[in-house]
Tab-separated table of C-alpha atoms in Angstrom:
chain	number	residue	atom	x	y	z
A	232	UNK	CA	-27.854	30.863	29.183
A	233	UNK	CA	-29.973	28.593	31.047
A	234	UNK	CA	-28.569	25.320	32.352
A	235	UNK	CA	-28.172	22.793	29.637
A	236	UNK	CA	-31.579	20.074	29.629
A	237	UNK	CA	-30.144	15.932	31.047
A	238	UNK	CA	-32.953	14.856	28.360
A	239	UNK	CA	-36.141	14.618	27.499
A	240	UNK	CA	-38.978	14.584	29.834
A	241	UNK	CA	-41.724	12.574	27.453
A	242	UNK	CA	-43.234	12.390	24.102
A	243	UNK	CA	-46.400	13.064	22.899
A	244	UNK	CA	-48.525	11.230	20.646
A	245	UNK	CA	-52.165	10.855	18.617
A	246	UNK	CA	-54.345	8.047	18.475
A	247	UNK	CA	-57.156	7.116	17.488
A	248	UNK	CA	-59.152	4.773	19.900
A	249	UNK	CA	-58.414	5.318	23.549
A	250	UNK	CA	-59.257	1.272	24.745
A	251	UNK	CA	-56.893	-0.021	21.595
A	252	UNK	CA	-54.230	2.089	22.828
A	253	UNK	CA	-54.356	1.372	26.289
A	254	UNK	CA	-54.117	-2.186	25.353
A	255	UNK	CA	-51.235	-2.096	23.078
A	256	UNK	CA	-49.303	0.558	25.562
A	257	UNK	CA	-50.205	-1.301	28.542
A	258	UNK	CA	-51.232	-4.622	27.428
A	259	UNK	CA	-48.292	-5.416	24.749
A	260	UNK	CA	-45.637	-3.054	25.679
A	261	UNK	CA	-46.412	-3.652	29.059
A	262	UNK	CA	-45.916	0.323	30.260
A	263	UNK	CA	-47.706	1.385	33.304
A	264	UNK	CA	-50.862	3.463	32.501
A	265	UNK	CA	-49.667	5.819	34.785
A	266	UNK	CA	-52.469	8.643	34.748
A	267	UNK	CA	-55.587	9.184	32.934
A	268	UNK	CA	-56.553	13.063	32.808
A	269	UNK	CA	-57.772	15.158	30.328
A	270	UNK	CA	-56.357	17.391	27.436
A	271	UNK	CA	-56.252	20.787	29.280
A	272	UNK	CA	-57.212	22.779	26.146
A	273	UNK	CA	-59.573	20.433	25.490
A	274	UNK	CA	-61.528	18.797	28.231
A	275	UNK	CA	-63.777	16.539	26.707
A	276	UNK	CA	-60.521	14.574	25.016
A	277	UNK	CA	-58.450	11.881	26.738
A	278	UNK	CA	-54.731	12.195	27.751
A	279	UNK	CA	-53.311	8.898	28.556
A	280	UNK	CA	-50.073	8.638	30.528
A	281	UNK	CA	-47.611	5.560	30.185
A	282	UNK	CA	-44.279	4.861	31.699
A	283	UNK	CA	-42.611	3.693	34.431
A	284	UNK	CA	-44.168	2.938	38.024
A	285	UNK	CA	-44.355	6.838	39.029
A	286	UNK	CA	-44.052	8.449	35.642
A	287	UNK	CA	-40.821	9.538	35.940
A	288	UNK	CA	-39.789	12.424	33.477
A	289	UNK	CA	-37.757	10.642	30.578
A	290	UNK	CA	-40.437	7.073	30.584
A	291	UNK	CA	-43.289	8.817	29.639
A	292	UNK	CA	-45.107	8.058	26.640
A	293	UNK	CA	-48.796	10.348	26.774
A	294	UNK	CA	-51.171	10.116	24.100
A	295	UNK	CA	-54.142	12.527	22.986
A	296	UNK	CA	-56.862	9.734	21.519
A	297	UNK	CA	-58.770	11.313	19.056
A	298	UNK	CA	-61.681	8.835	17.288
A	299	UNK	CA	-62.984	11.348	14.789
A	300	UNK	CA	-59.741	12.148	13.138
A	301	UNK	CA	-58.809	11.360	9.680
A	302	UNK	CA	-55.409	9.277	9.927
A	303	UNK	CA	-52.194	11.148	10.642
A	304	UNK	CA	-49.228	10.947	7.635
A	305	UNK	CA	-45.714	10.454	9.365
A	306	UNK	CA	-43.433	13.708	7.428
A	307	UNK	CA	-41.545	17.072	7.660
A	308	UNK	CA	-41.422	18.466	10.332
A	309	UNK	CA	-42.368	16.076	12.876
A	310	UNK	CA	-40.881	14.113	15.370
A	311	UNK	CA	-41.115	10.501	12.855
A	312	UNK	CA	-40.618	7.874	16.111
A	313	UNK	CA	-39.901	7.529	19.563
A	314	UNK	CA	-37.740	4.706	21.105
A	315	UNK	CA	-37.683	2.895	24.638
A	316	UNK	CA	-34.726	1.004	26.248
A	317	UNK	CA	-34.708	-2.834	27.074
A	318	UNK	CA	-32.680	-5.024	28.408
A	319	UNK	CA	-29.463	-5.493	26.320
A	320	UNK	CA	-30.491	-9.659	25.739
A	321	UNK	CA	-34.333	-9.399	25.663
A	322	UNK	CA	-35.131	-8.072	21.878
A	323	UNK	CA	-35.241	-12.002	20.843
A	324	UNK	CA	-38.388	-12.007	23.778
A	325	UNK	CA	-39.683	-9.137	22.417
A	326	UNK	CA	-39.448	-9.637	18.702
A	327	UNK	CA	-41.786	-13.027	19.272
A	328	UNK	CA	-44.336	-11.355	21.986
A	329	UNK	CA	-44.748	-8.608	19.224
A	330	UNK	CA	-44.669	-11.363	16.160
A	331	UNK	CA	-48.035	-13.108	18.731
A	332	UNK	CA	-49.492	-10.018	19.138
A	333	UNK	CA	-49.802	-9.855	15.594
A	334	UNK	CA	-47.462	-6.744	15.283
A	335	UNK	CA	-45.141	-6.315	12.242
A	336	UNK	CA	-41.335	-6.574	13.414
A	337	UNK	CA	-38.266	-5.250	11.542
A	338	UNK	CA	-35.185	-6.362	13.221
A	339	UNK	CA	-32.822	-6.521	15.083
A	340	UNK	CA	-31.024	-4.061	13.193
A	341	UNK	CA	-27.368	-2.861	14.166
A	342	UNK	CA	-27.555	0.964	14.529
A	343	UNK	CA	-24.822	3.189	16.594
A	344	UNK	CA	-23.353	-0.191	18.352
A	345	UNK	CA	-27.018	-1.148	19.499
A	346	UNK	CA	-29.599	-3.217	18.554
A	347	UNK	CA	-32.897	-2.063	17.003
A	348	UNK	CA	-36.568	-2.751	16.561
A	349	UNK	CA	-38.858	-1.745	14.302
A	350	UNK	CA	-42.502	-1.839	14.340
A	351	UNK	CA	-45.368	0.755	14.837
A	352	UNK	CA	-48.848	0.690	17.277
A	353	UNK	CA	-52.693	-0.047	15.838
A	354	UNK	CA	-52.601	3.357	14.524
A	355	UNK	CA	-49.127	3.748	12.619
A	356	UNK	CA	-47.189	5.288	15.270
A	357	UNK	CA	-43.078	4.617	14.561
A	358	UNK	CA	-41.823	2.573	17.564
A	359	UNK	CA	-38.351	1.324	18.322
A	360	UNK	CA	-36.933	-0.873	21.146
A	361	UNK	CA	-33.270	-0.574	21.763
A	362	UNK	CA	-30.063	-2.909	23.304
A	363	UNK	CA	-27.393	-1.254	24.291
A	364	UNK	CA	-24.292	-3.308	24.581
A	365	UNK	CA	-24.261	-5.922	27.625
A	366	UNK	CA	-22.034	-4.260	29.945
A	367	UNK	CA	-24.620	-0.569	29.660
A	368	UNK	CA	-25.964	0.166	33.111
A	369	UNK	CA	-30.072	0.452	32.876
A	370	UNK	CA	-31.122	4.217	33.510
A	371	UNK	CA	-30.071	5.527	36.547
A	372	UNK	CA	-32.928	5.801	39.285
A	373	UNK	CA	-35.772	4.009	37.718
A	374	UNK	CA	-37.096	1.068	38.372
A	375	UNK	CA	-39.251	-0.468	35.081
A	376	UNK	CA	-43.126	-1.228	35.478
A	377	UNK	CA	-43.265	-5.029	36.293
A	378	UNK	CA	-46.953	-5.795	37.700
A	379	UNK	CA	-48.100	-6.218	34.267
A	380	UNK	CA	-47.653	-8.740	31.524
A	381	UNK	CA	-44.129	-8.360	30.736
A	382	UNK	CA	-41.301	-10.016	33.105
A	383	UNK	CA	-38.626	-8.316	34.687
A	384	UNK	CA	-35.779	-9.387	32.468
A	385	UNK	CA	-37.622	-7.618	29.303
A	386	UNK	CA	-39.530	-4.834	30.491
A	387	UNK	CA	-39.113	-1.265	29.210
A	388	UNK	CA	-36.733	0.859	31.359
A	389	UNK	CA	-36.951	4.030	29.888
A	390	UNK	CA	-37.493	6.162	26.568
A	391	UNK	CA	-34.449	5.887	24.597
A	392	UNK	CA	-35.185	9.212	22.586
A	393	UNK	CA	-36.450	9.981	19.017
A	394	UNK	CA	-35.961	10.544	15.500
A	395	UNK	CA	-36.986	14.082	13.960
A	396	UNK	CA	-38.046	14.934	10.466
A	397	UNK	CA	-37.099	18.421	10.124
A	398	UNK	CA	-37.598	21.186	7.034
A	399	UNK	CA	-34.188	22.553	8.345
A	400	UNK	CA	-31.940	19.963	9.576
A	401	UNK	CA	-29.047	22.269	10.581
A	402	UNK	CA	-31.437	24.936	11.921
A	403	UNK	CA	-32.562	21.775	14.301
A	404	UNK	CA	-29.171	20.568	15.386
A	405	UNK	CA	-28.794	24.377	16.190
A	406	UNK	CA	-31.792	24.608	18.067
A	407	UNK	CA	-30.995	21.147	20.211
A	408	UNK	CA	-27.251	22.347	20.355
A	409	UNK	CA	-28.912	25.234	22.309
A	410	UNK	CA	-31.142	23.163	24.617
A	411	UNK	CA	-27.462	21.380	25.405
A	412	UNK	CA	-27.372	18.162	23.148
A	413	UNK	CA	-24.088	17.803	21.654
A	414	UNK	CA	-23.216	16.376	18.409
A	415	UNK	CA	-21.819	12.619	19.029
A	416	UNK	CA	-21.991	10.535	15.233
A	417	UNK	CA	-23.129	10.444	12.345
A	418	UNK	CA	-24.496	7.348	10.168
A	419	UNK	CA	-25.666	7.360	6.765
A	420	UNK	CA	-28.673	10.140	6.906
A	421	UNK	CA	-29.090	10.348	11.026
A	422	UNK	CA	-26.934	12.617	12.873
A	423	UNK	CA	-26.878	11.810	16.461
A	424	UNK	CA	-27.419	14.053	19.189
A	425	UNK	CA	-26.908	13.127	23.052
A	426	UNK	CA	-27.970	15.175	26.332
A	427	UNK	CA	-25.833	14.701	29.483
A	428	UNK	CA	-28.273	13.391	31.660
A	429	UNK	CA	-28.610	9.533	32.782
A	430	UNK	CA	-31.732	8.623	31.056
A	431	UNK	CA	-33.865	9.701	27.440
A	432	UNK	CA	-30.825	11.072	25.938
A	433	UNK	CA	-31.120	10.866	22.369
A	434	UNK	CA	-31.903	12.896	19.589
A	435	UNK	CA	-31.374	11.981	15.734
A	436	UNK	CA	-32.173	14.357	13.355
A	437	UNK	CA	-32.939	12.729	10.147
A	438	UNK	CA	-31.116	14.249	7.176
A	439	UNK	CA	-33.360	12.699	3.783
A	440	UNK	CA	-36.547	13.663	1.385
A	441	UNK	CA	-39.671	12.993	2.876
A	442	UNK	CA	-42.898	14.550	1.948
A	443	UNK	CA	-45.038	16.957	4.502
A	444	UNK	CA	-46.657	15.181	7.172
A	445	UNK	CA	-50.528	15.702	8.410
A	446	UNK	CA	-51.167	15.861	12.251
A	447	UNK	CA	-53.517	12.421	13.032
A	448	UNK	CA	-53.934	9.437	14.723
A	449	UNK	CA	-50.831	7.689	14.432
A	450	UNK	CA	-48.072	10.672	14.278
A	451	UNK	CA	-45.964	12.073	17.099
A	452	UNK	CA	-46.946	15.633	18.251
A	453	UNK	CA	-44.204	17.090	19.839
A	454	UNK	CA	-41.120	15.937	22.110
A	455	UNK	CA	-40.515	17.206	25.557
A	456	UNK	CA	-36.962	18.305	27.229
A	457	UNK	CA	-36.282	18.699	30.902
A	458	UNK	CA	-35.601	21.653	32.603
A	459	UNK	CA	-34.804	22.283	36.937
A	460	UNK	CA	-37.390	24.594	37.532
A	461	UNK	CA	-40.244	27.323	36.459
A	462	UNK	CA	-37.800	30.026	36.685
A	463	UNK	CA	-35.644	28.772	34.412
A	464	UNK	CA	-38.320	28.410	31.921
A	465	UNK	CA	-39.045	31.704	31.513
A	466	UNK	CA	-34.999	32.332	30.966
A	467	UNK	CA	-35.670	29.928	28.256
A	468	UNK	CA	-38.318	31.663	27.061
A	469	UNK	CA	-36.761	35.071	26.835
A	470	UNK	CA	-34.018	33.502	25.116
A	471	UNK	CA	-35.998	31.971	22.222
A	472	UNK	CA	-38.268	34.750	21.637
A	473	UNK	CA	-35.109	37.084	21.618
A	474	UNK	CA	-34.227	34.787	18.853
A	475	UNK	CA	-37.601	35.473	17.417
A	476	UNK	CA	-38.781	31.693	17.362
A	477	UNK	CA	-42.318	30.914	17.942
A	478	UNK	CA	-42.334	30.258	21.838
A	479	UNK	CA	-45.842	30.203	24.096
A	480	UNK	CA	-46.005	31.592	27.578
A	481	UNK	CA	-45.253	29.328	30.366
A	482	UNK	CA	-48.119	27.051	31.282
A	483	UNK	CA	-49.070	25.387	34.676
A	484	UNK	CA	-49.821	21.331	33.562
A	485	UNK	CA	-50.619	20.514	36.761
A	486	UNK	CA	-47.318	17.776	36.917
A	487	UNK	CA	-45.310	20.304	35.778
A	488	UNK	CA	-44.937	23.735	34.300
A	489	UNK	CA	-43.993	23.652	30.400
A	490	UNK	CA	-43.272	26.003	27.134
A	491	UNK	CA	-43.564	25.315	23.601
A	492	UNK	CA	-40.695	26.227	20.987
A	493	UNK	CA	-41.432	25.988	16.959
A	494	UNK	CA	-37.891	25.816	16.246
A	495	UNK	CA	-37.015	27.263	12.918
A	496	UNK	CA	-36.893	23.507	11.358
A	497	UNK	CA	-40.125	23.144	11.938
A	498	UNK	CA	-40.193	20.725	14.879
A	499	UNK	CA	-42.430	21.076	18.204
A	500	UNK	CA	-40.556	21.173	21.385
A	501	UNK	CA	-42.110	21.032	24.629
A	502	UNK	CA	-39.412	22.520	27.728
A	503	UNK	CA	-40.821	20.767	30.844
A	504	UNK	CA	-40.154	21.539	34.667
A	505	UNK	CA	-38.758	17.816	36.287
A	506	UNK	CA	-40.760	15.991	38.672
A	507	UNK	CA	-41.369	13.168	41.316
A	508	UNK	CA	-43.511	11.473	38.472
A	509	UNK	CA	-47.141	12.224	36.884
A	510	UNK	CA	-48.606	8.624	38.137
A	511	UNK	CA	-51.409	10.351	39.976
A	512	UNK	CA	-52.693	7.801	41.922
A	513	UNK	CA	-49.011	6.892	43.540
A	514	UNK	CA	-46.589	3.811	42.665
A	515	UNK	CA	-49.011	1.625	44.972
A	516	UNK	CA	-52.647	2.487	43.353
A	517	UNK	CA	-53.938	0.703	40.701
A	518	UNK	CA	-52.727	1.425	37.259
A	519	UNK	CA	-54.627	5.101	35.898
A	520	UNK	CA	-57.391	3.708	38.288
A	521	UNK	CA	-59.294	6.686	37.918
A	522	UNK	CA	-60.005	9.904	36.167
A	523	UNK	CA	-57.775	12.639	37.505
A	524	UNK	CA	-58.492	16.023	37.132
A	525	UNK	CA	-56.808	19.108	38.480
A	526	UNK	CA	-58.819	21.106	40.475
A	527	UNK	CA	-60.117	23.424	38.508
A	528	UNK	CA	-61.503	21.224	36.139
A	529	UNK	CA	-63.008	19.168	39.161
A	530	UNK	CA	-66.353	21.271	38.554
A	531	UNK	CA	-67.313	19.751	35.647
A	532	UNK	CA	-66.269	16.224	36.278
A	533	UNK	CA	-69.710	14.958	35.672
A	534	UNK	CA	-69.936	16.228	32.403
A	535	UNK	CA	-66.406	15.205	31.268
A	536	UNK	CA	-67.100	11.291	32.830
A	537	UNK	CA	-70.297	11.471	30.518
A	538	UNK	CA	-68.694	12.127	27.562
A	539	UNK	CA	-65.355	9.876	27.878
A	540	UNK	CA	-65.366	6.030	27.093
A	541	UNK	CA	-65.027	3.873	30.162
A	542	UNK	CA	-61.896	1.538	29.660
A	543	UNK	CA	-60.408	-1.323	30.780
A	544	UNK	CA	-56.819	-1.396	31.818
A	545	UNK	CA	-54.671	-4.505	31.837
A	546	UNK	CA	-53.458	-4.773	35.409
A	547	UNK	CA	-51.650	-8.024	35.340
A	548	UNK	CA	-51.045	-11.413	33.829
A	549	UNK	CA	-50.011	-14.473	35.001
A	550	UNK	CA	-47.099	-15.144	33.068
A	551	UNK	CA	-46.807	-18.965	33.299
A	552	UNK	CA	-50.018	-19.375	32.056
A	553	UNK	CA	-50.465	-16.622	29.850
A	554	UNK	CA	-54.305	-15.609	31.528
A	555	UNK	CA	-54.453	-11.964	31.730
A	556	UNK	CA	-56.603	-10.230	34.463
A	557	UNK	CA	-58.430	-6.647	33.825
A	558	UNK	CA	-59.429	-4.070	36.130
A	559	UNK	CA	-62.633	-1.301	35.385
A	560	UNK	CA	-61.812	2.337	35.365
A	561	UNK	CA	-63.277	4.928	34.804
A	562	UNK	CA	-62.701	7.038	31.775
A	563	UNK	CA	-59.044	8.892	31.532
A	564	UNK	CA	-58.184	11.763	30.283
């Protein structure tokens, strides 16, 4: 067996309007848009990158924006929401910036010993912020995005991990019981599952009737796990097709090298290599200042600039005031 995954490595998302979700992401949430490339298997779409200052693996958020598509439906199987970590005494701060934002809040509910928030982006996408208890150490080795409109005290430190909706609930807890998550409670219809790792740890597997869910703006595509290295993906992948699941070859993603799993519930898994980060213009450049392509997409830059919408990213605000300032980019994807 391959060595068991510390987590997950990001989560990915669809939208529908690139600029609304760069302002919600980085403007309410207050995430770093860390890179702005392209879809690699489709160039002329958007992939947004948010997280921490460098992108760690395991603070990343990414997001395919998608205009033309008819709105997602939230059901089996499908990862159903994604949560980030705060500061165990800031959900009060963040329950009123969402409430002025014009956001719909549920909350603070008690869940597992921590503290919970409900609400979901312009597009329907199921978002939680979590408190731990007081005394719980933030993630080891990352330091949260604070040049932008949220302060210190409150910002997002991390994904906290995410719900599944699964066709097969036991053949997931199998499947993550193979990646290394191991079984830690149970509460009403949510079985919890927790990787070893310091950061992103979290699994629940949702055990209740839902209906079918359609892939759109506003769902969750798949969730990501980390893994050391390329070589060990392909162990993983020889493992899973030996267990004739529906596994893809292992693909270069420019930040990392990845595999997809269907697992047998019905969920999408993404196995990805760990990193320094995927912020590709550096802790120190502006945030997703640019369109970054990997080079062998560079040759058609001018064409893929002409067809993506410029946007503006919210670099900063002044806090005391409540001003915000913006910064031009060029088109991300």
């Amino acid at each position: 067996m391959p060595p068991d995954t510390p987590g997950l490595h990001h989560v990915t998302g669809l939208v529908g309007d690139a600029q609304t979700a760069v302002d919600f992401y980085a403007g309410v949430l207050g995430l770093r848009l860390a890179t702005q490339t392209v879809n690699f298997e489709d160039i002329l779409q958007h992939h947004l990158y948010f997280g921490d200052a460098v992108g760690t693996p395991g603070t990343v958020l990414t997001h395919f924006p998608d205009p033309h598509a008819d709105p997602g439906r939230v059901g089996k199987p499908q990862v159903a929401s994604v949560a980030f970590v705060v500061p165990a005494d800031s959900l009060e701060y963040w329950r009123d910036r969402l409430v002025d934002h014009d956001v719909a809040v549920e909350g603070p509910l008690e869940r597992f010993e921590e503290r919970v928030l409900r609400f979901e982006d312009p597009d329907g996408t199921r978002l939680e912020l979590v408190a731990g208890p007081p005394d719980a150490p933030d993630p080891s080795g990352v330091e949260p995005w604070t040049d932008g409109p949220v302060p210190d005290d409150a910002a997002v430190r991390a994904l906290h991990g995410v719900s599944t909706l699964s066709v097969n609930p036991y053949a997931t807890a199998g499947t993550l019981e193979t990646l290394g998550f191991e079984y830690e409670a149970e509460l009403d219809d949510r079985v919890r599952y927790r990787a070893a790792g310091d950061r992103a740890t979290v699994v629940d597997v949702l055990d209740r009737d839902a209906e079918f869910g359609r892939e759109g703006p506003g769902t969750l595509h798949h969730v990501a796990v980390r893994v050391g290295s390329e070589g060990e993906l392909h162990e993983w992948r020889e493992l899973f097709d030996d267990r004739g699941h529906d596994v893809s070859r292992v693909k270069d993603r420019h930040f990392f090298h990845s595999l997809y799993v269907r697992e047998p519930g019905g969920v999408l898994f993404e196995l990805a290599t760990e990193s320094d980060g995927v912020a590709a213009s550096g802790p120190e450049g502006g945030p997703g200042e640019s369109l970054h392509l990997p080079d062998w997409f560079e040759r058609d830059r001018d064409l893929i600039e002409s067809q993506l919408p410029e946007l503006t990213v919210p670099e900063a605000t002044a806090r005391a005031d409540d001003t915000a300032d913006t910064v031009d980019t060029d088109s991300d994807r």
